[in-house]
XYZ file of C-alpha atoms in Angstrom:
612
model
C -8.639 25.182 51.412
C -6.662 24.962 48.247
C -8.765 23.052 45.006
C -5.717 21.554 43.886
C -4.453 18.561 45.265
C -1.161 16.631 44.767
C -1.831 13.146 43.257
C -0.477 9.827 45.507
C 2.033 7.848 44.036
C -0.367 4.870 42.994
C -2.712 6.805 41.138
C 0.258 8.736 39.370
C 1.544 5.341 38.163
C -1.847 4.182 37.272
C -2.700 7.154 34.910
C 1.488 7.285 33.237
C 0.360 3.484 32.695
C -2.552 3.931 30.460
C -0.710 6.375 28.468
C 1.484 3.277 27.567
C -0.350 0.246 28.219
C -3.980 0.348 26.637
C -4.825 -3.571 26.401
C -3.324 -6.497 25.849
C -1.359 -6.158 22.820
C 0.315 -2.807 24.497
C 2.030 -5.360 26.868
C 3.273 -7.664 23.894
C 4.642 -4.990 21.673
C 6.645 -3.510 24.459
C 8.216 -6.486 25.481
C 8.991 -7.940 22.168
C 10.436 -5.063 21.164
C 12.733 -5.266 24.466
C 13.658 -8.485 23.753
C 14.931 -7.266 19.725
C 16.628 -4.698 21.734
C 18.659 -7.215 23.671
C 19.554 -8.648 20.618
C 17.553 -11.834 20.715
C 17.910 -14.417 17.926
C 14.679 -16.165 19.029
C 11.441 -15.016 20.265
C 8.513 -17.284 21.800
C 5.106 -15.679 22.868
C 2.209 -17.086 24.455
C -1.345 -15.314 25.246
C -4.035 -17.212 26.661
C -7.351 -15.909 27.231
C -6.969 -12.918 24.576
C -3.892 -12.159 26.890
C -5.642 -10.587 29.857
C -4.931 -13.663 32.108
C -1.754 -14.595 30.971
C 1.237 -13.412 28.227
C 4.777 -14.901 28.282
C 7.775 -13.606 26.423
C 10.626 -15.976 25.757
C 14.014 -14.745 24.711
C 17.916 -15.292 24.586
C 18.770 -12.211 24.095
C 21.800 -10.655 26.880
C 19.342 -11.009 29.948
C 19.821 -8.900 32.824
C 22.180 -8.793 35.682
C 21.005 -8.385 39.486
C 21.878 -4.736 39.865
C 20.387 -3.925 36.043
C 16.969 -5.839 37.181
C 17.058 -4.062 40.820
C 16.490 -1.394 38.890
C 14.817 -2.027 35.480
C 10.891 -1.825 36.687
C 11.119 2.081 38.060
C 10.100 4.681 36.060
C 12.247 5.944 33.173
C 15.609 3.773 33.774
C 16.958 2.890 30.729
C 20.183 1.296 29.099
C 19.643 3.141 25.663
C 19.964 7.050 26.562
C 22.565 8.736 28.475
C 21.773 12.388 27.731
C 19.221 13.866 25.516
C 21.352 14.402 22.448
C 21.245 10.890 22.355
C 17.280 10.461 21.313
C 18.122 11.757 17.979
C 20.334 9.280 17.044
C 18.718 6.295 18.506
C 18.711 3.214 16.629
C 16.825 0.749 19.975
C 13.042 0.377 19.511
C 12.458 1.466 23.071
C 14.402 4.296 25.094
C 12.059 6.199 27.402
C 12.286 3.715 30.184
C 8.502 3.642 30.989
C 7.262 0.076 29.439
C 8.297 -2.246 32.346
C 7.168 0.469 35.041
C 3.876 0.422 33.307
C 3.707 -2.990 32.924
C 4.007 -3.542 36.181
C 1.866 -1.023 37.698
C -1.281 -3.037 36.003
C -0.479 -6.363 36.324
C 1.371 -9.094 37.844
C 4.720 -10.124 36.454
C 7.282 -12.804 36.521
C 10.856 -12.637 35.379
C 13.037 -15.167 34.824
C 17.008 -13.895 33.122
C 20.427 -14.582 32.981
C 23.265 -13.000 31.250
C 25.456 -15.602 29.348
C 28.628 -15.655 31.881
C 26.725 -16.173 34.899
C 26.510 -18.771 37.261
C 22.525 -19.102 37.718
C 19.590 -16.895 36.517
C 17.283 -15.158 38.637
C 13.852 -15.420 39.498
C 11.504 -12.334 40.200
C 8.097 -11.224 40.949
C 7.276 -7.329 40.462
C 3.872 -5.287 41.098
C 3.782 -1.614 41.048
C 7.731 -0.893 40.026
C 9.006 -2.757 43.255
C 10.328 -6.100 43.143
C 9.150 -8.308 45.725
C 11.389 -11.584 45.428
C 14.451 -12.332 43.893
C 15.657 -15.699 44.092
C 18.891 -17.759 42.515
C 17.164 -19.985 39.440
C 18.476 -22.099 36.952
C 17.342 -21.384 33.628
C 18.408 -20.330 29.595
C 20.481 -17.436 28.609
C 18.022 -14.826 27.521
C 14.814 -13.578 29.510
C 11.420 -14.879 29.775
C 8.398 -12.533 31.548
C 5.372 -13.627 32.394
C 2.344 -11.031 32.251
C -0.834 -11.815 34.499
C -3.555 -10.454 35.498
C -3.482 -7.620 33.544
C -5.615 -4.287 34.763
C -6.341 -6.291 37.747
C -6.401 -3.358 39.739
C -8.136 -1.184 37.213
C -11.799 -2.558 37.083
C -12.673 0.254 34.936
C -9.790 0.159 32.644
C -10.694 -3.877 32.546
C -14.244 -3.472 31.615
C -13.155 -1.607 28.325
C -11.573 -4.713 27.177
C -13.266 -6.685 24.149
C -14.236 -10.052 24.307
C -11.073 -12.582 24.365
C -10.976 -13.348 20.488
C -10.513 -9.562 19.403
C -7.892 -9.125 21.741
C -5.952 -11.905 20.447
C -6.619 -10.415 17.303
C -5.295 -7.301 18.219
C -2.063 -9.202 18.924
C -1.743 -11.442 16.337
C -1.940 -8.256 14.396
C 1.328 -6.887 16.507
C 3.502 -10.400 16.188
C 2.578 -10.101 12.214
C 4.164 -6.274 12.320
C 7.049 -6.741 14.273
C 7.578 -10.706 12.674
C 7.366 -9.240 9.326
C 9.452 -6.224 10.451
C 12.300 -8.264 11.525
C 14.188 -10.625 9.307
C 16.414 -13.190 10.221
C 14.813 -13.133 13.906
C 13.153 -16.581 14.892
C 9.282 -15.668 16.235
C 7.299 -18.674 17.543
C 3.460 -17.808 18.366
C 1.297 -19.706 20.561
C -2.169 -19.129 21.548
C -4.586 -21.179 24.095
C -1.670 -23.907 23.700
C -1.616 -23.882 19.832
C 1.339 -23.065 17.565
C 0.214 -20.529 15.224
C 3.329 -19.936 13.534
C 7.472 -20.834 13.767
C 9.274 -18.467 11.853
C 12.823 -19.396 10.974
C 15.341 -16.806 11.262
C 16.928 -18.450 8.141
C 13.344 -17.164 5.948
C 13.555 -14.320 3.537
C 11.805 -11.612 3.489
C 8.930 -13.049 0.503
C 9.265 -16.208 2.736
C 7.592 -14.405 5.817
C 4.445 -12.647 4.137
C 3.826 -16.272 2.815
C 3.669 -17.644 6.393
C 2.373 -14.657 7.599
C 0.051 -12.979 5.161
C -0.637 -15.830 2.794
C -0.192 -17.561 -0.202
C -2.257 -15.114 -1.816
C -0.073 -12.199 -1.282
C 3.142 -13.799 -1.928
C 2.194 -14.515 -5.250
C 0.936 -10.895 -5.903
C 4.135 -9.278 -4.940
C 7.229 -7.297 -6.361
C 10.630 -6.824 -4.832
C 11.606 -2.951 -4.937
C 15.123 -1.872 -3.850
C 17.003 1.707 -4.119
C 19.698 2.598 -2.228
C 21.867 6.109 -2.332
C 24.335 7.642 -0.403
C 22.449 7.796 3.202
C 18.806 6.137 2.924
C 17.988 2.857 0.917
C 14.324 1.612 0.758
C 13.640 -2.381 0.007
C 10.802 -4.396 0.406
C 7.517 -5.513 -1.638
C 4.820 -3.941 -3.095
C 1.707 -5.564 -4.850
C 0.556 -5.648 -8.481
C -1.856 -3.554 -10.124
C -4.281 -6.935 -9.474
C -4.033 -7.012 -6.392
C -5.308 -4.923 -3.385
C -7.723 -4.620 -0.591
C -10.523 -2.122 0.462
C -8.340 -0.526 3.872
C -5.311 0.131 4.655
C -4.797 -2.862 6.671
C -1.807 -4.390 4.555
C 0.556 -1.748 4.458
C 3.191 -2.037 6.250
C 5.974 0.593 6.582
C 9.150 0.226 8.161
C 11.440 2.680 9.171
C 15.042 1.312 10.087
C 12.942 -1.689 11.271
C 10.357 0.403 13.360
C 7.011 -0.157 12.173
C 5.429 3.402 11.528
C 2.470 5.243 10.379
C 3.501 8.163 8.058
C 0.447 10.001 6.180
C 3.105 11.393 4.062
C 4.652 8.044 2.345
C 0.696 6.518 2.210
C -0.033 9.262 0.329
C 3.133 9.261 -2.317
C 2.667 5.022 -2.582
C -1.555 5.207 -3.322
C -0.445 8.480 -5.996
C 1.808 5.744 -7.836
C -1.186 3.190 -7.693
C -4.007 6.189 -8.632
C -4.932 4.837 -12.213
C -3.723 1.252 -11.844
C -5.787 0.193 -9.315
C -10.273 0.645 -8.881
C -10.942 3.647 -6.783
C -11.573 3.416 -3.215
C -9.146 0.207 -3.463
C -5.439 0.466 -1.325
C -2.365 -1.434 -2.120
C -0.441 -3.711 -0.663
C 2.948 -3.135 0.379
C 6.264 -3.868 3.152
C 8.247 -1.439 2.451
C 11.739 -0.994 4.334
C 13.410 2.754 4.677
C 17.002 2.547 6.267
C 18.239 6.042 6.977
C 20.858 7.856 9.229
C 18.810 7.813 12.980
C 19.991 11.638 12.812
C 17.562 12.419 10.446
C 14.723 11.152 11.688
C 12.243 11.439 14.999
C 10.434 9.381 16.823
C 9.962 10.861 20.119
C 6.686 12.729 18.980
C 3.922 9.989 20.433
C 4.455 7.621 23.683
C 3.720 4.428 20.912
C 6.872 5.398 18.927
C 4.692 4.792 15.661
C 4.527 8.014 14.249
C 7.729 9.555 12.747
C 8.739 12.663 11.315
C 12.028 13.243 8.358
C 14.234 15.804 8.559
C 14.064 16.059 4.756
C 11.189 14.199 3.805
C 11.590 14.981 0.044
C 14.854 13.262 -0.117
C 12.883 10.303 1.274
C 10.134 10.067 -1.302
C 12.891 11.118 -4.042
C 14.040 7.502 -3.514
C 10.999 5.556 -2.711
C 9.620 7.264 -5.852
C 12.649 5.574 -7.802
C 12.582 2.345 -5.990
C 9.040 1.617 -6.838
C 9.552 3.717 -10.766
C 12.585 1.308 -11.320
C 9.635 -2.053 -10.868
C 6.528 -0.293 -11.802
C 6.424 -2.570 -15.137
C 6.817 -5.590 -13.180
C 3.594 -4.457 -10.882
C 0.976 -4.743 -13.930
C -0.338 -7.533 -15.454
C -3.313 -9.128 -16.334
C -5.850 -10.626 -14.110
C -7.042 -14.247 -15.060
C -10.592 -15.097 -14.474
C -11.414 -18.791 -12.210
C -14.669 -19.308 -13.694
C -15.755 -21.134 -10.649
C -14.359 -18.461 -7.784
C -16.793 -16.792 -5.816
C -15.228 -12.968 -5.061
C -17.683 -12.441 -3.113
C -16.484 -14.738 -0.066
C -12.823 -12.697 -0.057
C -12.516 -10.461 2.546
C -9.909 -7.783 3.983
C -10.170 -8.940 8.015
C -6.804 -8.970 9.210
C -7.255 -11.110 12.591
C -5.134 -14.307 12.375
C -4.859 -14.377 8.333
C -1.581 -16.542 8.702
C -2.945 -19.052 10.466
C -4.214 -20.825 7.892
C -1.398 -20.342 5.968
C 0.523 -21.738 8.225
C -1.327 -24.754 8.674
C -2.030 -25.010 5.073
C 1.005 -24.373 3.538
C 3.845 -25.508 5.890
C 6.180 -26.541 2.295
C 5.755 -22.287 1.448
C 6.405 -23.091 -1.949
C 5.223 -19.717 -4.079
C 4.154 -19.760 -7.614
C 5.507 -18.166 -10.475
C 4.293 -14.812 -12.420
C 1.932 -13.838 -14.359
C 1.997 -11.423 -17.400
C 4.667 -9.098 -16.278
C 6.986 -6.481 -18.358
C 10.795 -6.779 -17.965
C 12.417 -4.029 -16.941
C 15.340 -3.723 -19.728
C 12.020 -2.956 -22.251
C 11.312 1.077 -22.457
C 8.861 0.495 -24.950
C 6.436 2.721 -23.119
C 8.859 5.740 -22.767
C 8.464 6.287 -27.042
C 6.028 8.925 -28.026
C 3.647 8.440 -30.755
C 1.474 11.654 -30.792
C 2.467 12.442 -34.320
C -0.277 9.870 -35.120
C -3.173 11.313 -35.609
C -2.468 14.710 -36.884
C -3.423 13.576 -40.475
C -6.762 12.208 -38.671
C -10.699 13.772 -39.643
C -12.732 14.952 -37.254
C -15.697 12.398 -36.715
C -18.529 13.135 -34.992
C -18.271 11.504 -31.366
C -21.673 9.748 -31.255
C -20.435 7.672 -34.567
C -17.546 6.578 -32.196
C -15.007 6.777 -35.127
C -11.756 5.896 -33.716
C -8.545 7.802 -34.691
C -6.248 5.267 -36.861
C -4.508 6.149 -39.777
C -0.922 5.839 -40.258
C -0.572 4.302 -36.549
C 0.987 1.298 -37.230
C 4.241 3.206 -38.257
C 4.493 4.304 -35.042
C 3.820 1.161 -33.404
C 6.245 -0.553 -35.288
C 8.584 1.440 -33.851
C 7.938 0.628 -30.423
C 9.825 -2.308 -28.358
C 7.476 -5.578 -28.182
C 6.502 -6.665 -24.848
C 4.228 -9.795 -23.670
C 1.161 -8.386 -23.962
C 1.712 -7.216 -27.240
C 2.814 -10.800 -28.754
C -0.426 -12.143 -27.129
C -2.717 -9.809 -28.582
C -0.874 -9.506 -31.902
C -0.914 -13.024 -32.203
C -4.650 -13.548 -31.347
C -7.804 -13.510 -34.135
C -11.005 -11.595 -33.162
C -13.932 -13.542 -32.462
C -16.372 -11.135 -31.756
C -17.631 -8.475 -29.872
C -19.954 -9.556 -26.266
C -22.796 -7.250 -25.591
C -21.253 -4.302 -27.907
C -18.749 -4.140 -25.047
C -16.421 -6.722 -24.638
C -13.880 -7.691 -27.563
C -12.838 -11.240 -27.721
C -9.906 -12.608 -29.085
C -8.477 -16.072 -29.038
C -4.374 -17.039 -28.955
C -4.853 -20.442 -29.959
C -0.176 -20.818 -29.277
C -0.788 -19.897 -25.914
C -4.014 -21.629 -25.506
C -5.705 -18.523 -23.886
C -8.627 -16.231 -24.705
C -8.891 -12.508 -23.974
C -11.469 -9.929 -23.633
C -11.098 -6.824 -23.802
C -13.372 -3.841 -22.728
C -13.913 -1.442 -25.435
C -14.591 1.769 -23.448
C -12.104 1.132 -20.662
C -9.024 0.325 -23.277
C -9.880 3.119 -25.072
C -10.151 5.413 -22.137
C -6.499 4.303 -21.429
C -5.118 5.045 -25.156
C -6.870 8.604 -24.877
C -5.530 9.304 -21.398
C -2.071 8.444 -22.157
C -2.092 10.260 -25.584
C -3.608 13.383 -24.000
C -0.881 13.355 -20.974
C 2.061 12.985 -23.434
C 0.572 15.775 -25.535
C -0.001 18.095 -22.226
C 2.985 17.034 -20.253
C 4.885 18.407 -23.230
C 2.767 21.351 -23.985
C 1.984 20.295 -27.209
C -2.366 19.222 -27.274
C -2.683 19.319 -30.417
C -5.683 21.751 -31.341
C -8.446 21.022 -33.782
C -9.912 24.978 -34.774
C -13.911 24.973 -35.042
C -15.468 26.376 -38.184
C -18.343 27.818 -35.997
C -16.639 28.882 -32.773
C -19.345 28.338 -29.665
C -19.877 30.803 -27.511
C -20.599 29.210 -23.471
C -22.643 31.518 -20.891
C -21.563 31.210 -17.370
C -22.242 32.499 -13.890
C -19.938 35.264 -12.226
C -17.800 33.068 -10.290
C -17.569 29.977 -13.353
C -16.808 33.191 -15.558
C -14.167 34.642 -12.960
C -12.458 31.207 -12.175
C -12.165 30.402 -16.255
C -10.875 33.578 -17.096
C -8.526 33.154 -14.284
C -7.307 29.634 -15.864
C -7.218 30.854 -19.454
C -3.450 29.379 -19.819
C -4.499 26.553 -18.739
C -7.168 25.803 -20.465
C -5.110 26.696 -23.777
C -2.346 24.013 -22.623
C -5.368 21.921 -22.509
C -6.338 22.328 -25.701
C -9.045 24.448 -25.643
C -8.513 28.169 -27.359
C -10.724 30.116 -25.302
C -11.162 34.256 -24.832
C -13.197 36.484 -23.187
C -16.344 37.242 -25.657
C -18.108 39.800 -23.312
C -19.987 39.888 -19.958
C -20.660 36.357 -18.551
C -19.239 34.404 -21.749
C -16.414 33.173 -23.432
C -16.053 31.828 -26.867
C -14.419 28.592 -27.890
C -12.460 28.552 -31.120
C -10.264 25.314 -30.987
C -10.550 22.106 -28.993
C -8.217 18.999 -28.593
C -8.141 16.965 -31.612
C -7.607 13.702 -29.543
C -11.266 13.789 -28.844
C -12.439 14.122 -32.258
C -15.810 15.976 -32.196
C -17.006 16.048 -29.208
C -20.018 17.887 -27.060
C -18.101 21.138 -26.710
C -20.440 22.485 -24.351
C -20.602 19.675 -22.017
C -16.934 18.688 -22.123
C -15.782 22.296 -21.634
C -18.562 22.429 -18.590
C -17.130 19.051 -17.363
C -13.784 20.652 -17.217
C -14.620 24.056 -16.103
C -16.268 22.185 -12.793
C -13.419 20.396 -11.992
C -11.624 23.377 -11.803
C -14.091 25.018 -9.717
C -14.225 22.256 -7.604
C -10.436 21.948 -7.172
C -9.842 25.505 -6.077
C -13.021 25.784 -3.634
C -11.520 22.925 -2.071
C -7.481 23.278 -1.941
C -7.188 26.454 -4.601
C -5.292 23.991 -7.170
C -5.762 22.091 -10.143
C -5.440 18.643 -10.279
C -4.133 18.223 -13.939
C -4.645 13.905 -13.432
C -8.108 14.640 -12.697
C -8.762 16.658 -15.588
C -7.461 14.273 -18.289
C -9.595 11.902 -16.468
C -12.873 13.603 -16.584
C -11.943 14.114 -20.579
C -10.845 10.257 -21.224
C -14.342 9.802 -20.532
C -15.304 10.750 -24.145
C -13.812 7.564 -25.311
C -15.819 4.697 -26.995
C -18.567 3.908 -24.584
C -20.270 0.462 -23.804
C -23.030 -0.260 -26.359
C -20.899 1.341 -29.091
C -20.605 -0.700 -31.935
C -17.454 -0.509 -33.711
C -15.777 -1.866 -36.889
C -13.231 -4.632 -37.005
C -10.732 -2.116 -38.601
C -11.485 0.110 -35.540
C -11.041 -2.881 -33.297
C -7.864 -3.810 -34.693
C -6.959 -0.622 -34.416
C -7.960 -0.310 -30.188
C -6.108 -3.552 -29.813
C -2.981 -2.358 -31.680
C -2.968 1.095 -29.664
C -3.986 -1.054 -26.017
C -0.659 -3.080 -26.612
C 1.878 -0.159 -26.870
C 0.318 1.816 -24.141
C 2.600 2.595 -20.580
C 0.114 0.325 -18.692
C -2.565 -1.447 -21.091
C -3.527 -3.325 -18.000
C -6.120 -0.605 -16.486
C -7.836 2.766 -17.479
C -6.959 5.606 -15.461
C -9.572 4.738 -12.842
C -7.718 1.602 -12.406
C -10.482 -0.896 -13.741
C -9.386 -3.605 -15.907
C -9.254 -3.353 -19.541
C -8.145 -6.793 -20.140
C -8.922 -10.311 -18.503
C -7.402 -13.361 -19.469
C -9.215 -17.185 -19.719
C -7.093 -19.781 -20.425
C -8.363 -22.890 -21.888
C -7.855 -25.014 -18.867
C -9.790 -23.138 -16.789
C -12.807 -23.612 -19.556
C -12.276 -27.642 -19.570
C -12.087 -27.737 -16.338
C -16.189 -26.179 -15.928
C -16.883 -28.811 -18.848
C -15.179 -31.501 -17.076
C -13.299 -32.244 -19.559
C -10.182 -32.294 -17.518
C -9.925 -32.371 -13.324
């Protein structure tokens, strides 16, 4: 007797099911986005019970006809493909015909629909692809289907469900993509009878993620917007003070599809590598419109995953869009004495509820510190400034400033650099923390001595190497550095790069190399340990992917700068300050820590109660 057996109908439909329909939120994703498809202005869902008991989908959208339904629950029938050609042009969010089979196969569902010129609407009830009543109803142009039961008759498939609050969270978390995903579409959301949110189609975009996502991340938000000849990419992206521990808030759409794509995660965290802590994401909702013939999305049954036909051409212009506001995205934070960071958290579940309770008005508040884009005061190159400087020895901690304010002069002013020009020193906290006062703008500023000067060396030393031009400070008593056969192999290998670093280095004999210049930016530093420090990396770099990350090198030499516990003159700190405020981005060093926190004088009345 033959091992292989042909599977009955039921189980075939069972198993094509649970390639579609995993839980809850499965069902409402695939029926919203049916309801876009038919061009609804106005969406209304209900869950109850996490949505295993019960999910309804209002619409007006065109509704269907009684031949269209007769059909519309069997297995890959479809109004959005005629021939295969077509998938690579599609612009509908659904065209494979298998989410109302599926549906049906693991539930029980309702349909009410009519198309706007006919007479009545009808009234059906579907399990397993087959309709099993139709009847004449009066009812709404549009369509409305009611889910129930779902996995009724998969126990199994049932059990795996969580508990009724996580699977409402793992819809709320599929209205928010598709709400946010879809301006100028009314969504209503109610759950166990309670309006969480009414989205007006009339909203904007920075409208939404208020309702949606918060208060909070309206206000830490920047419009981006390129367009060229067959892709444009729009949306918002958050400032350099703002951002979460996951990935949970980024949201990418492509031609209104919510997506995942590694690719464009990757290229949006590179822009945010130094501005932001490590191990901390950004925020983003970021819309790419492109020709549907240069895209896919048939390569996953969730439609979520996408690949480009020329994906450079894509990040060419979300790499403008987000270059053309990056000045706009830093600024500084501002301390609330009284807030308590520890309560904020990155759970997504329901965040717009409160919001939406809260903050029905959506006003949103205005800036902070930000740069205007006409100002290219960071695009001027001052290296010239500190060829005329002496070598001190790095333990004194001598910073590098003679003839710098020449340059700086030259340089565009920009907020930052009235506020600190304009403010008096105080003092230094704990040999670490500078503070100044701005009595005009009633604010007081501290600054953190190792991390601003981190950022001044990292930018100086990635002018000076972008150009090839580190400029090299020869040793009287050239130092000659033993190493193992494969450090000794991989430096020798890297000689040109370590000269466009700065360092002159050559072969000395077996095992060794001797060092007879080294970057001037650094003054003197431990040549040894620095060279080591830079010799791992490189190690380290090609073990792993066999190339060098050049960012990660000028990091892992900023970190000679001024360290905590230093103590420094008040030439040398005017000096730090004056260099901080003509810097690309004084708001972070290249780790993406702050080196500058604001405290206005409010804020201190307001812990003295002086002032409520």
């Amino acid at each position: 007797m033959s091992k292989i057996k042909i599977l009955d109908r039921s189980t075939i439909q069972k198993i094509a099911a649970g390639e579609i329909i995993e839980r809850p939120s499965s069902v409402v994703k695939e029926l919203i986005e049916n309801s876009l498809d038919a061009n609804a202005a106005s969406i209304t869902l209900e869950i109850r019970n996490g949505g295993k008991d019960y999910i309804r989908i209002t619409d007006d959208g065109h509704g269907f006809n009684e031949d269209d339904l007769k059909i519309a629950f069997k297995r890959h029938t479809t109004s959005k493909l005629n021939n295969i050609d077509d998938i690579y042009k599609i612009i509908s969010f659904g065209f494979r015909g298998e989410a109302l089979a599926s549906i049906s196969s693991v539930s029980r569902v309702e349909v009410l629909t009519k198309t706007e010129n006919a007479l009545h609407g009808i009234r059906g009830y579907v399990e397993n692809e087959e309709i099993l009543e139709m009847m004449p109803i009066g009812c709404p142009k549009g369509t409305t289907m009611i889910v129930k039961d779902l996995f009724y008759n998969i126990p199994v498939r049932k059990s795996f469900l969580k508990s009724n609050t996580i699977e409402a969270n793992y819809i709320s978390d599929i209205i928010c993509r598709l709400a946010l995903g879809n301006e100028g579409i009314s969504f209503k959301y109610i759950k166990d009878n309670k309006v969480i949110f009414n989205i007006s189609k009339d909203n904007d975009l920075l409208t939404n993620i208020y309702i949606l996502l918060g208060r909070e991340f309206a206000d830490n938000m920047v419009a981006i917007s390129f367009e060229s000849s067959n892709i444009s990419v729009r949306g918002y992206v958050s400032k350099n003070t703002f951002y979460r521990s996951n990935r949970n808030h980024q949201y990418l759409y492509v031609n209104n599809r919510y997506v995942k794509n590694y690719d464009i995660t990757k290229l949006i965290e590179e822009k945010y590598k130094s501005i932001i802590p490590i191990n901390k994401f950004p925020v983003y909702v970021v819309f790419i419109d492109i020709n549907p013939s240069l895209i896919d999305v048939n390569i996953h049954p969730t439609k979520q995953e996408i690949k480009f036909l020329n994906f450079q051409q894509v990040a060419n212009a979300l790499d403008k869009a987000i270059d053309q506001t990056f000045n706009r995205i830093l600024s500084i934070p501002e301390i609330s004495i009284g807030k308590d960071k520890s309560k904020e958290t990155d759970e997504l579940p329901l965040l717009f509820e409160k919001a939406f309770v809260e903050n029905n008005n959506l006003p949103v508040r205005g800036k902070k510190y930000e740069i205007e884009d006409s100002q290219d005061w960071f695009l001027k190159d001052f290296s010239d400034s500190i060829q005329d400087n002496t070598i001190k020895d790095h333990n004194d901690t001598e910073l590098n400033i003679n003839k710098i304010n020449n340059q700086l002069n030259k340089i565009d002013k920009n907020p930052i650099f009235d506020s600190l020009k304009n403010s008096r020193i105080i003092g230094v906290l704990f040999s670490t923390f500078i503070l100044l006062e701005n009595a005009q703008l009633e604010k007081a500023f501290l600054i953190d001595q190792h991390a601003a000067h981190e950022r001044i060396l990292y930018e100086q030393y990635k002018r000076e190497y972008e150009s090839e031009n580190v400029i090299i400070q020869p040793l009287l008593a050239p130092e000659i550095i033993e190493l193992n056969n494969l450090d000794f192999e991989i430096v020798i290998n890297n000689i040109e790069l370590f000269n466009k670093l700065g360092f002159m280095v050559e072969e000395f004999s077996n095992n060794s190399v001797i060092i007879r210049g080294v970057p001037m930016l650094f003054g003197k530093p431990q040549i040894r340990s620095l060279f080591m420090d830079l010799a791992d990396t490189i190690t380290e770099n090609i073990r792993s992917s066999y190339e060098v990350k050049s960012e990660k090198i000028m990091k892992i030499a900023c970190t000679k700068a001024i360290k905590s516990g230093d103590n420094i003159s008040d030439i040398e700190i005017q000096s730090l300050i004056d260099q901080l405020s003509k810097a690309k981005n004084p708001y972070t060093c290249p780790h993406g820590r702050p080196t500058i926190i604001e405290i206005s004088k409010k804020d201190i009345e307001k812990e003295f109660s002086r002032i409520m």
